[in-house]
PDB file of C-alpha atoms in Angstrom:
ATOM      1  CA  MET I 145     -21.199 -15.752 -17.285  1.00 61.00           C
ATOM      2  CA  PHE I 146     -23.427 -13.795 -19.632  1.00 73.00           C
ATOM      3  CA  PRO I 147     -24.451 -15.660 -22.723  1.00 77.00           C
ATOM      4  CA  ILE I 148     -23.633 -12.844 -24.958  1.00 81.00           C
ATOM      5  CA  GLN I 149     -23.505 -14.092 -28.652  1.00 87.00           C
ATOM      6  CA  SER I 150     -22.559 -10.655 -30.244  1.00 90.00           C
ATOM      7  CA  TYR I 151     -21.516  -7.084 -29.264  1.00 91.00           C
ATOM      8  CA  GLU I 152     -21.353  -3.989 -31.169  1.00 94.00           C
ATOM      9  CA  LYS I 153     -20.367  -0.530 -30.070  1.00 96.00           C
ATOM     10  CA  ALA I 154     -22.392   2.236 -32.070  1.00 97.00           C
ATOM     11  CA  ASP I 155     -20.555   5.448 -32.956  1.00 96.00           C
ATOM     12  CA  SER I 156     -23.999   7.545 -33.204  1.00 97.00           C
ATOM     13  CA  VAL I 157     -27.824   6.912 -33.480  1.00 97.00           C
ATOM     14  CA  ASP I 158     -27.400   6.610 -36.933  1.00 97.00           C
ATOM     15  CA  ASP I 159     -24.989   3.730 -36.548  1.00 98.00           C
ATOM     16  CA  ALA I 160     -26.826   2.258 -34.055  1.00 97.00           C
ATOM     17  CA  ILE I 161     -29.989   2.034 -36.281  1.00 98.00           C
ATOM     18  CA  ARG I 162     -27.841   0.460 -39.038  1.00 98.00           C
ATOM     19  CA  LEU I 163     -26.564  -2.358 -36.535  1.00 97.00           C
ATOM     20  CA  LEU I 164     -29.983  -3.099 -35.328  1.00 97.00           C
ATOM     21  CA  SER I 165     -31.102  -3.249 -38.886  1.00 97.00           C
ATOM     22  CA  ALA I 166     -28.445  -5.573 -39.942  1.00 97.00           C
ATOM     23  CA  ASN I 167     -29.130  -7.982 -37.050  1.00 96.00           C
ATOM     24  CA  PRO I 168     -32.933  -8.717 -36.544  1.00 95.00           C
ATOM     25  CA  GLU I 169     -32.012 -10.291 -33.133  1.00 94.00           C
ATOM     26  CA  ALA I 170     -30.009  -7.561 -31.715  1.00 94.00           C
ATOM     27  CA  LYS I 171     -31.112  -5.342 -28.958  1.00 93.00           C
ATOM     28  CA  PRO I 172     -30.047  -1.902 -27.659  1.00 95.00           C
ATOM     29  CA  ILE I 173     -28.353  -1.678 -24.345  1.00 94.00           C
ATOM     30  CA  ALA I 174     -27.682   1.549 -22.502  1.00 93.00           C
ATOM     31  CA  GLY I 175     -27.620   0.973 -18.584  1.00 89.00           C
ATOM     32  CA  GLY I 176     -28.299  -2.615 -18.856  1.00 84.00           C
ATOM     33  CA  THR I 177     -29.600  -2.899 -15.486  1.00 83.00           C
ATOM     34  CA  ASP I 178     -32.572  -5.016 -16.529  1.00 81.00           C
ATOM     35  CA  LEU I 179     -31.388  -6.544 -19.669  1.00 80.00           C
ATOM     36  CA  LEU I 180     -28.172  -7.764 -18.160  1.00 78.00           C
ATOM     37  CA  ILE I 181     -30.254  -9.615 -15.644  1.00 77.00           C
ATOM     38  CA  ARG I 182     -32.314 -11.368 -18.188  1.00 78.00           C
ATOM     39  CA  LEU I 183     -29.018 -12.545 -19.749  1.00 75.00           C
ATOM     40  CA  ARG I 184     -27.683 -13.766 -16.339  1.00 76.00           C
ATOM     41  CA  ASP I 185     -30.915 -15.667 -16.206  1.00 75.00           C
ATOM     42  CA  GLY I 186     -30.022 -17.450 -19.381  1.00 71.00           C
ATOM     43  CA  LYS I 187     -32.466 -15.552 -21.506  1.00 70.00           C
ATOM     44  CA  LYS I 188     -30.671 -16.062 -24.739  1.00 67.00           C
ATOM     45  CA  ALA I 189     -33.010 -13.630 -26.700  1.00 71.00           C
ATOM     46  CA  PHE I 190     -31.086 -10.926 -25.276  1.00 78.00           C
ATOM     47  CA  GLY I 191     -27.875 -12.142 -26.581  1.00 83.00           C
ATOM     48  CA  HIS I 192     -27.146  -9.876 -29.489  1.00 90.00           C
ATOM     49  CA  LEU I 193     -26.302  -6.363 -28.010  1.00 94.00           C
ATOM     50  CA  VAL I 194     -25.984  -2.792 -29.640  1.00 95.00           C
ATOM     51  CA  ASP I 195     -24.367  -0.448 -27.158  1.00 95.00           C
ATOM     52  CA  ILE I 196     -25.565   2.959 -26.857  1.00 96.00           C
ATOM     53  CA  HIS I 197     -24.939   3.777 -23.358  1.00 92.00           C
ATOM     54  CA  ASP I 198     -22.266   6.722 -24.033  1.00 89.00           C
ATOM     55  CA  LEU I 199     -23.715   8.653 -27.256  1.00 96.00           C
ATOM     56  CA  ALA I 200     -23.832  11.993 -26.465  1.00 94.00           C
ATOM     57  CA  GLU I 201     -27.120  12.485 -28.751  1.00 94.00           C
ATOM     58  CA  LEU I 202     -29.078  10.654 -26.061  1.00 97.00           C
ATOM     59  CA  LYS I 203     -27.750  12.655 -23.031  1.00 96.00           C
ATOM     60  CA  GLN I 204     -29.273  16.296 -23.725  1.00 94.00           C
ATOM     61  CA  CYS I 205     -31.215  17.519 -20.975  1.00 97.00           C
ATOM     62  CA  ALA I 206     -32.207  21.174 -22.238  1.00 97.00           C
ATOM     63  CA  ILE I 207     -34.978  23.616 -23.082  1.00 97.00           C
ATOM     64  CA  ASP I 208     -35.019  24.534 -26.905  1.00 97.00           C
ATOM     65  CA  ALA I 209     -35.874  27.812 -28.567  1.00 97.00           C
ATOM     66  CA  ALA I 210     -39.563  27.038 -28.599  1.00 96.00           C
ATOM     67  CA  GLY I 211     -39.641  26.328 -24.741  1.00 97.00           C
ATOM     68  CA  THR I 212     -39.800  22.622 -25.087  1.00 98.00           C
ATOM     69  CA  LEU I 213     -37.884  20.845 -22.396  1.00 98.00           C
ATOM     70  CA  LEU I 214     -35.872  17.614 -24.019  1.00 98.00           C
ATOM     71  CA  ILE I 215     -34.980  14.793 -21.836  1.00 98.00           C
ATOM     72  CA  GLY I 216     -32.541  12.222 -23.679  1.00 98.00           C
ATOM     73  CA  SER I 217     -33.113   8.829 -23.395  1.00 98.00           C
ATOM     74  CA  GLY I 218     -29.802   8.198 -22.001  1.00 97.00           C
ATOM     75  CA  VAL I 219     -30.102  10.601 -19.453  1.00 97.00           C
ATOM     76  CA  ARG I 220     -29.517   8.161 -16.087  1.00 97.00           C
ATOM     77  CA  PHE I 221     -31.349   8.894 -12.994  1.00 97.00           C
ATOM     78  CA  SER I 222     -28.372  10.588 -11.068  1.00 97.00           C
ATOM     79  CA  ASP I 223     -28.082  13.044 -14.340  1.00 97.00           C
ATOM     80  CA  ALA I 224     -31.959  13.777 -13.481  1.00 97.00           C
ATOM     81  CA  LEU I 225     -31.191  14.361  -9.799  1.00 97.00           C
ATOM     82  CA  ALA I 226     -28.571  16.608 -10.512  1.00 97.00           C
ATOM     83  CA  SER I 227     -30.381  18.827 -13.038  1.00 97.00           C
ATOM     84  CA  ASP I 228     -31.666  22.002 -12.240  1.00 97.00           C
ATOM     85  CA  ILE I 229     -33.899  22.000 -15.407  1.00 97.00           C
ATOM     86  CA  ILE I 230     -35.806  18.744 -14.156  1.00 98.00           C
ATOM     87  CA  ARG I 231     -35.744  20.147 -10.417  1.00 97.00           C
ATOM     88  CA  ASN I 232     -37.251  23.402 -11.547  1.00 97.00           C
ATOM     89  CA  HIS I 233     -39.627  22.412 -14.252  1.00 97.00           C
ATOM     90  CA  LEU I 234     -40.437  18.812 -13.362  1.00 98.00           C
ATOM     91  CA  PRO I 235     -40.229  18.379  -9.653  1.00 97.00           C
ATOM     92  CA  HIS I 236     -42.319  15.186  -9.715  1.00 98.00           C
ATOM     93  CA  LEU I 237     -39.864  13.420 -12.109  1.00 98.00           C
ATOM     94  CA  HIS I 238     -36.901  14.870  -9.874  1.00 98.00           C
ATOM     95  CA  THR I 239     -38.235  13.121  -6.874  1.00 97.00           C
ATOM     96  CA  ALA I 240     -39.096   9.962  -8.726  1.00 96.00           C
ATOM     97  CA  ALA I 241     -35.645   9.897  -9.852  1.00 97.00           C
ATOM     98  CA  GLY I 242     -34.412   9.579  -6.283  1.00 95.00           C
ATOM     99  CA  THR I 243     -36.556   6.405  -5.659  1.00 94.00           C
ATOM    100  CA  VAL I 244     -34.932   4.485  -8.351  1.00 93.00           C
ATOM    101  CA  GLY I 245     -32.731   1.649  -6.709  1.00 87.00           C
ATOM    102  CA  GLY I 246     -29.677   2.653  -4.777  1.00 89.00           C
ATOM    103  CA  PRO I 247     -26.891   5.059  -5.804  1.00 91.00           C
ATOM    104  CA  GLN I 248     -25.124   2.371  -7.968  1.00 92.00           C
ATOM    105  CA  ILE I 249     -28.391   1.652  -9.942  1.00 92.00           C
ATOM    106  CA  ARG I 250     -29.208   5.274 -10.395  1.00 94.00           C
ATOM    107  CA  ASN I 251     -25.594   5.981 -11.665  1.00 94.00           C
ATOM    108  CA  ILE I 252     -26.221   3.407 -14.557  1.00 94.00           C
ATOM    109  CA  ALA I 253     -29.893   3.244 -15.236  1.00 95.00           C
ATOM    110  CA  THR I 254     -31.207   5.447 -17.878  1.00 97.00           C
ATOM    111  CA  ILE I 255     -34.729   7.115 -18.245  1.00 97.00           C
ATOM    112  CA  GLY I 256     -35.151   5.666 -21.774  1.00 97.00           C
ATOM    113  CA  GLY I 257     -34.285   2.178 -20.529  1.00 95.00           C
ATOM    114  CA  ASN I 258     -37.095   2.461 -17.728  1.00 96.00           C
ATOM    115  CA  ILE I 259     -39.579   3.481 -20.042  1.00 97.00           C
ATOM    116  CA  CYS I 260     -38.790   1.052 -22.892  1.00 95.00           C
ATOM    117  CA  ASN I 261     -38.877  -1.841 -20.750  1.00 93.00           C
ATOM    118  CA  GLY I 262     -42.631  -1.333 -20.695  1.00 93.00           C
ATOM    119  CA  VAL I 263     -43.230  -2.348 -16.941  1.00 93.00           C
ATOM    120  CA  THR I 264     -46.091  -0.822 -15.166  1.00 94.00           C
ATOM    121  CA  SER I 265     -43.771  -0.405 -12.254  1.00 93.00           C
ATOM    122  CA  ALA I 266     -41.312   2.146 -13.907  1.00 95.00           C
ATOM    123  CA  ASP I 267     -40.894   4.999 -11.444  1.00 95.00           C
ATOM    124  CA  SER I 268     -40.409   7.476 -14.439  1.00 97.00           C
ATOM    125  CA  ALA I 269     -43.496   6.702 -16.252  1.00 97.00           C
ATOM    126  CA  SER I 270     -46.353   8.000 -14.415  1.00 97.00           C
ATOM    127  CA  PRO I 271     -44.420  11.615 -14.013  1.00 98.00           C
ATOM    128  CA  LEU I 272     -43.786  11.854 -17.876  1.00 98.00           C
ATOM    129  CA  LEU I 273     -47.492  10.772 -18.333  1.00 98.00           C
ATOM    130  CA  ALA I 274     -48.590  13.402 -15.965  1.00 98.00           C
ATOM    131  CA  SER I 275     -46.448  15.847 -18.006  1.00 98.00           C
ATOM    132  CA  GLU I 276     -47.864  14.753 -21.450  1.00 98.00           C
ATOM    133  CA  ALA I 277     -44.620  13.504 -22.542  1.00 98.00           C
ATOM    134  CA  GLN I 278     -44.014  13.105 -26.282  1.00 98.00           C
ATOM    135  CA  LEU I 279     -41.489  10.274 -27.531  1.00 98.00           C
ATOM    136  CA  ILE I 280     -39.030  11.228 -30.211  1.00 98.00           C
ATOM    137  CA  ILE I 281     -38.355   8.148 -31.754  1.00 98.00           C
ATOM    138  CA  GLN I 282     -35.714   7.408 -34.849  1.00 98.00           C
ATOM    139  CA  GLY I 283     -35.590   4.599 -37.144  1.00 98.00           C
ATOM    140  CA  PRO I 284     -34.452   3.658 -40.613  1.00 97.00           C
ATOM    141  CA  ALA I 285     -37.307   6.047 -42.058  1.00 95.00           C
ATOM    142  CA  GLY I 286     -36.593   8.954 -40.139  1.00 96.00           C
ATOM    143  CA  ARG I 287     -37.950  10.561 -36.730  1.00 96.00           C
ATOM    144  CA  ARG I 288     -41.424  10.242 -35.422  1.00 97.00           C
ATOM    145  CA  GLU I 289     -43.225  11.370 -32.497  1.00 97.00           C
ATOM    146  CA  THR I 290     -45.653   9.534 -30.348  1.00 97.00           C
ATOM    147  CA  PRO I 291     -47.593  10.423 -27.029  1.00 98.00           C
ATOM    148  CA  LEU I 292     -46.104   8.319 -24.131  1.00 98.00           C
ATOM    149  CA  SER I 293     -49.761   7.563 -23.277  1.00 95.00           C
ATOM    150  CA  ASP I 294     -49.923   5.686 -26.657  1.00 97.00           C
ATOM    151  CA  PHE I 295     -46.473   3.922 -25.910  1.00 98.00           C
ATOM    152  CA  PHE I 296     -47.551   1.254 -23.612  1.00 97.00           C
ATOM    153  CA  MET I 297     -49.081  -1.859 -25.357  1.00 95.00           C
ATOM    154  CA  GLY I 298     -49.611  -4.460 -22.378  1.00 94.00           C
ATOM    155  CA  PRO I 299     -47.255  -5.920 -19.666  1.00 92.00           C
ATOM    156  CA  GLY I 300     -43.575  -5.313 -21.084  1.00 90.00           C
ATOM    157  CA  LYS I 301     -44.713  -4.549 -24.527  1.00 95.00           C
ATOM    158  CA  VAL I 302     -44.054  -0.969 -26.254  1.00 97.00           C
ATOM    159  CA  ALA I 303     -44.785   0.678 -29.574  1.00 97.00           C
ATOM    160  CA  LEU I 304     -41.175   0.348 -30.639  1.00 97.00           C
ATOM    161  CA  ALA I 305     -39.829  -1.432 -33.522  1.00 97.00           C
ATOM    162  CA  GLN I 306     -36.752  -3.565 -33.214  1.00 96.00           C
ATOM    163  CA  ASN I 307     -34.716  -1.392 -35.118  1.00 97.00           C
ATOM    164  CA  GLU I 308     -35.801   1.922 -33.741  1.00 98.00           C
ATOM    165  CA  ILE I 309     -34.168   4.134 -30.958  1.00 98.00           C
ATOM    166  CA  LEU I 310     -35.849   6.300 -28.339  1.00 98.00           C
ATOM    167  CA  ILE I 311     -34.073   9.392 -28.654  1.00 98.00           C
ATOM    168  CA  ALA I 312     -35.661  11.886 -26.151  1.00 98.00           C
ATOM    169  CA  PHE I 313     -38.599  13.026 -24.192  1.00 98.00           C
ATOM    170  CA  ALA I 314     -40.270  16.233 -25.287  1.00 98.00           C
ATOM    171  CA  ILE I 315     -42.547  18.215 -22.882  1.00 98.00           C
ATOM    172  CA  SER I 316     -43.862  21.476 -24.277  1.00 98.00           C
ATOM    173  CA  ARG I 317     -44.202  24.642 -22.646  1.00 97.00           C
ATOM    174  CA  GLU I 318     -47.891  24.611 -22.053  1.00 97.00           C
ATOM    175  CA  ASN I 319     -47.386  21.015 -20.053  1.00 97.00           C
ATOM    176  CA  TYR I 320     -45.061  22.380 -17.469  1.00 97.00           C
ATOM    177  CA  ARG I 321     -45.179  26.021 -17.193  1.00 96.00           C
ATOM    178  CA  GLY I 322     -47.355  27.173 -14.467  1.00 96.00           C
ATOM    179  CA  TYR I 323     -47.779  23.504 -12.985  1.00 97.00           C
ATOM    180  CA  ALA I 324     -46.314  22.203  -9.946  1.00 97.00           C
ATOM    181  CA  GLY I 325     -46.201  18.349  -8.957  1.00 97.00           C
ATOM    182  CA  ASP I 326     -45.375  15.710  -6.544  1.00 97.00           C
ATOM    183  CA  TYR I 327     -44.707  11.764  -6.807  1.00 97.00           C
ATOM    184  CA  TYR I 328     -44.703   9.257  -4.377  1.00 96.00           C
ATOM    185  CA  LYS I 329     -43.623   5.394  -4.478  1.00 95.00           C
ATOM    186  CA  PHE I 330     -44.779   3.071  -2.252  1.00 93.00           C
ATOM    187  CA  ALA I 331     -42.734   0.060  -1.729  1.00 87.00           C
ATOM    188  CA  MET I 332     -41.982  -2.469   1.135  1.00 76.00           C
ATOM    189  CA  ARG I 333     -38.133  -1.560   0.844  1.00 69.00           C
ATOM    190  CA  GLU I 334     -38.665   2.012  -0.238  1.00 58.00           C
ATOM    191  CA  ALA I 335     -36.029   2.741  -3.250  1.00 53.00           C
ATOM    192  CA  MET I 336     -34.363  -0.679  -3.000  1.00 61.00           C
ATOM    193  CA  ASP I 337     -37.597  -2.148  -4.303  1.00 75.00           C
ATOM    194  CA  ILE I 338     -40.013  -1.822  -7.249  1.00 84.00           C
ATOM    195  CA  ALA I 339     -43.085   0.186  -6.567  1.00 89.00           C
ATOM    196  CA  THR I 340     -46.128  -1.705  -5.052  1.00 92.00           C
ATOM    197  CA  ILE I 341     -47.978   1.773  -6.256  1.00 94.00           C
ATOM    198  CA  GLY I 342     -46.585   4.811  -7.655  1.00 95.00           C
ATOM    199  CA  CYS I 343     -48.299   8.068  -8.031  1.00 97.00           C
ATOM    200  CA  ALA I 344     -47.459  11.256  -9.758  1.00 98.00           C
ATOM    201  CA  ALA I 345     -49.677  14.388  -9.907  1.00 98.00           C
ATOM    202  CA  THR I 346     -49.112  17.931 -11.562  1.00 98.00           C
ATOM    203  CA  CYS I 347     -51.772  20.514 -11.141  1.00 97.00           C
ATOM    204  CA  LYS I 348     -52.195  24.398 -12.040  1.00 97.00           C
ATOM    205  CA  VAL I 349     -53.953  26.495  -9.420  1.00 96.00           C
ATOM    206  CA  SER I 350     -55.434  30.040  -9.747  1.00 94.00           C
ATOM    207  CA  ASN I 351     -57.878  32.098  -7.649  1.00 91.00           C
ATOM    208  CA  HIS I 352     -58.651  28.955  -5.093  1.00 92.00           C
ATOM    209  CA  THR I 353     -59.724  26.953  -8.159  1.00 96.00           C
ATOM    210  CA  LEU I 354     -57.968  23.682  -9.334  1.00 97.00           C
ATOM    211  CA  VAL I 355     -57.472  24.874 -12.828  1.00 97.00           C
ATOM    212  CA  ASP I 356     -55.841  21.440 -14.122  1.00 97.00           C
ATOM    213  CA  LEU I 357     -54.935  18.250 -12.740  1.00 98.00           C
ATOM    214  CA  ARG I 358     -52.731  15.400 -14.358  1.00 98.00           C
ATOM    215  CA  LEU I 359     -52.877  12.252 -12.336  1.00 98.00           C
ATOM    216  CA  ALA I 360     -50.991   8.865 -13.293  1.00 98.00           C
ATOM    217  CA  LEU I 361     -50.339   5.714 -11.627  1.00 98.00           C
ATOM    218  CA  GLY I 362     -48.043   2.818 -12.096  1.00 96.00           C
ATOM    219  CA  VAL I 363     -49.188  -0.771 -10.803  1.00 95.00           C
ATOM    220  CA  ALA I 364     -52.558   0.359 -10.870  1.00 94.00           C
ATOM    221  CA  ALA I 365     -53.144  -1.415 -14.131  1.00 94.00           C
ATOM    222  CA  PRO I 366     -51.291  -3.544 -16.577  1.00 94.00           C
ATOM    223  CA  THR I 367     -49.658  -0.703 -17.947  1.00 96.00           C
ATOM    224  CA  PRO I 368     -48.805   2.833 -16.524  1.00 97.00           C
ATOM    225  CA  ILE I 369     -51.992   4.903 -16.728  1.00 97.00           C
ATOM    226  CA  ARG I 370     -53.520   8.281 -16.511  1.00 98.00           C
ATOM    227  CA  CYS I 371     -56.526   8.733 -14.287  1.00 98.00           C
ATOM    228  CA  ARG I 372     -58.987  10.479 -16.715  1.00 97.00           C
ATOM    229  CA  HIS I 373     -62.138  10.160 -14.760  1.00 98.00           C
ATOM    230  CA  ALA I 374     -60.459  11.663 -11.470  1.00 98.00           C
ATOM    231  CA  GLU I 375     -59.122  14.398 -13.498  1.00 98.00           C
ATOM    232  CA  SER I 376     -62.286  15.239 -15.274  1.00 97.00           C
ATOM    233  CA  VAL I 377     -63.992  15.440 -11.650  1.00 97.00           C
ATOM    234  CA  ALA I 378     -61.115  17.947 -10.474  1.00 97.00           C
ATOM    235  CA  ARG I 379     -60.817  20.134 -13.309  1.00 96.00           C
ATOM    236  CA  GLY I 380     -62.059  23.690 -12.951  1.00 96.00           C
ATOM    237  CA  GLN I 381     -63.548  23.147  -9.360  1.00 97.00           C
ATOM    238  CA  PRO I 382     -62.878  25.134  -6.291  1.00 96.00           C
ATOM    239  CA  LEU I 383     -60.258  24.043  -3.826  1.00 96.00           C
ATOM    240  CA  THR I 384     -61.924  22.257  -1.122  1.00 95.00           C
ATOM    241  CA  GLU I 385     -61.648  19.528   1.258  1.00 94.00           C
ATOM    242  CA  GLU I 386     -64.542  17.875  -0.290  1.00 96.00           C
ATOM    243  CA  LEU I 387     -63.288  17.985  -3.774  1.00 97.00           C
ATOM    244  CA  LEU I 388     -60.119  16.381  -2.467  1.00 96.00           C
ATOM    245  CA  LYS I 389     -62.207  13.319  -1.281  1.00 96.00           C
ATOM    246  CA  LYS I 390     -64.155  13.155  -4.410  1.00 97.00           C
ATOM    247  CA  ILE I 391     -60.748  12.710  -6.279  1.00 97.00           C
ATOM    248  CA  GLU I 392     -59.920  10.023  -4.098  1.00 96.00           C
ATOM    249  CA  THR I 393     -63.068   8.175  -4.667  1.00 96.00           C
ATOM    250  CA  ALA I 394     -63.171   9.272  -8.028  1.00 97.00           C
ATOM    251  CA  VAL I 395     -59.921   7.232  -9.029  1.00 97.00           C
ATOM    252  CA  ALA I 396     -61.553   3.974  -8.159  1.00 96.00           C
ATOM    253  CA  GLU I 397     -63.230   3.964 -11.604  1.00 96.00           C
ATOM    254  CA  ASP I 398     -59.675   4.643 -13.368  1.00 97.00           C
ATOM    255  CA  VAL I 399     -57.693   1.736 -11.931  1.00 96.00           C
ATOM    256  CA  ASN I 400     -57.450  -2.170 -12.302  1.00 91.00           C
ATOM    257  CA  PRO I 401     -54.741  -3.315 -10.051  1.00 88.00           C
ATOM    258  CA  ARG I 402     -53.959  -6.930  -9.349  1.00 84.00           C
ATOM    259  CA  THR I 403     -53.075  -9.481  -6.935  1.00 85.00           C
ATOM    260  CA  SER I 404     -49.302 -10.541  -6.635  1.00 84.00           C
ATOM    261  CA  TRP I 405     -47.022 -11.597  -4.137  1.00 74.00           C
ATOM    262  CA  ARG I 406     -46.345  -7.921  -3.280  1.00 77.00           C
ATOM    263  CA  ALA I 407     -49.948  -6.919  -2.514  1.00 84.00           C
ATOM    264  CA  SER I 408     -53.390  -8.164  -3.095  1.00 89.00           C
ATOM    265  CA  LYS I 409     -55.972  -6.169  -5.237  1.00 90.00           C
ATOM    266  CA  GLU I 410     -57.799  -4.948  -2.624  1.00 92.00           C
ATOM    267  CA  PHE I 411     -54.490  -3.522  -0.666  1.00 91.00           C
ATOM    268  CA  ARG I 412     -53.599  -1.821  -3.709  1.00 92.00           C
ATOM    269  CA  ARG I 413     -56.916  -0.162  -4.309  1.00 93.00           C
ATOM    270  CA  HIS I 414     -56.655   0.996  -0.460  1.00 93.00           C
ATOM    271  CA  ILE I 415     -53.200   2.408  -1.040  1.00 94.00           C
ATOM    272  CA  ILE I 416     -53.948   3.929  -4.351  1.00 96.00           C
ATOM    273  CA  LYS I 417     -56.984   6.033  -2.827  1.00 95.00           C
ATOM    274  CA  GLU I 418     -54.355   7.225   0.124  1.00 95.00           C
ATOM    275  CA  LEU I 419     -51.785   7.986  -2.182  1.00 96.00           C
ATOM    276  CA  VAL I 420     -53.768  10.123  -4.551  1.00 97.00           C
ATOM    277  CA  GLY I 421     -54.793  12.100  -1.493  1.00 96.00           C
ATOM    278  CA  ARG I 422     -51.307  12.714  -0.298  1.00 96.00           C
ATOM    279  CA  VAL I 423     -49.879  13.391  -3.786  1.00 97.00           C
ATOM    280  CA  VAL I 424     -52.555  15.614  -4.813  1.00 97.00           C
ATOM    281  CA  ARG I 425     -52.372  17.843  -1.778  1.00 96.00           C
ATOM    282  CA  ASN I 426     -48.749  18.051  -1.952  1.00 96.00           C
ATOM    283  CA  ALA I 427     -49.208  19.220  -5.552  1.00 97.00           C
ATOM    284  CA  ILE I 428     -51.801  21.601  -4.941  1.00 96.00           C
ATOM    285  CA  HIS I 429     -49.477  23.099  -1.984  1.00 94.00           C
ATOM    286  CA  GLN I 430     -46.383  23.267  -4.170  1.00 93.00           C
ATOM    287  CA  ALA I 431     -48.856  25.333  -6.814  1.00 93.00           C
ATOM    288  CA  GLY I 432     -49.545  27.858  -4.042  1.00 88.00           C
ATOM    289  CA  GLY I 433     -53.158  26.508  -3.288  1.00 81.00           C
ATOM    290  CA  THR I 434     -54.628  25.608  -0.473  1.00 70.00           C
ATOM    291  CA  ASN I 435     -58.326  23.614   0.001  1.00 55.00           C
ATOM    292  CA  GLN I 436     -60.858  25.961   2.133  1.00 45.00           C
TER     293      GLN I 436
END
């Protein structure tokens, strides 16, 4: 039995915010794939629920008049896999969506929930970080925007008030047009396990030059991270095998993996280097570039 103490179903985002504000112990539930496990395990702090899972306002996946790509927080991973917009403009996120659990999980779990859990292993986090995603958040005072890179505060902690709702992820035209990307999840049981390491890269290539590289990792630090040092080494450099080796080496300065029962810190560092090499190469290939 789940120790649910109260349950309210919101009719709209505004209604959800009203219900959350009225009960400081309440938490929103969308897919519930993580929250219900916590309830099953007897964690009563999750016993007051506000249901937002079928709010149409949270399910958009569109490009607006300014060219901004908007992905609603209630978009499920199966929705992301079926979306031509995500497939064509964010191929690394499309790939990541296919690595989340099995079909049953992908049909329930939402991208917003994956991010708001604040876990470093979230499969959607590194692809969204690599695309400079902005979060649109609504609370009693109205809407605000914040970079995803500022959202993760620590393991399981995010910059979201109890009575706020994540509405959507916004990616500007400048951050997806002309970019190609890739994602790879290393896990002991592939999609049926959380990531041991997750790696996403997007890049822009022109005239045999790596014009730009965005590289993001999960489970390489207490929160999902961008690899700023490795990016700076790569940006604007000619595409050579030597450059790819430099990127693999440079990423060591960006990461701080830990030892757990899944893998040792040393093994994770080895996997990070290998995955970075693989994912950056694939992204470059997708962008139409080849190392000389």
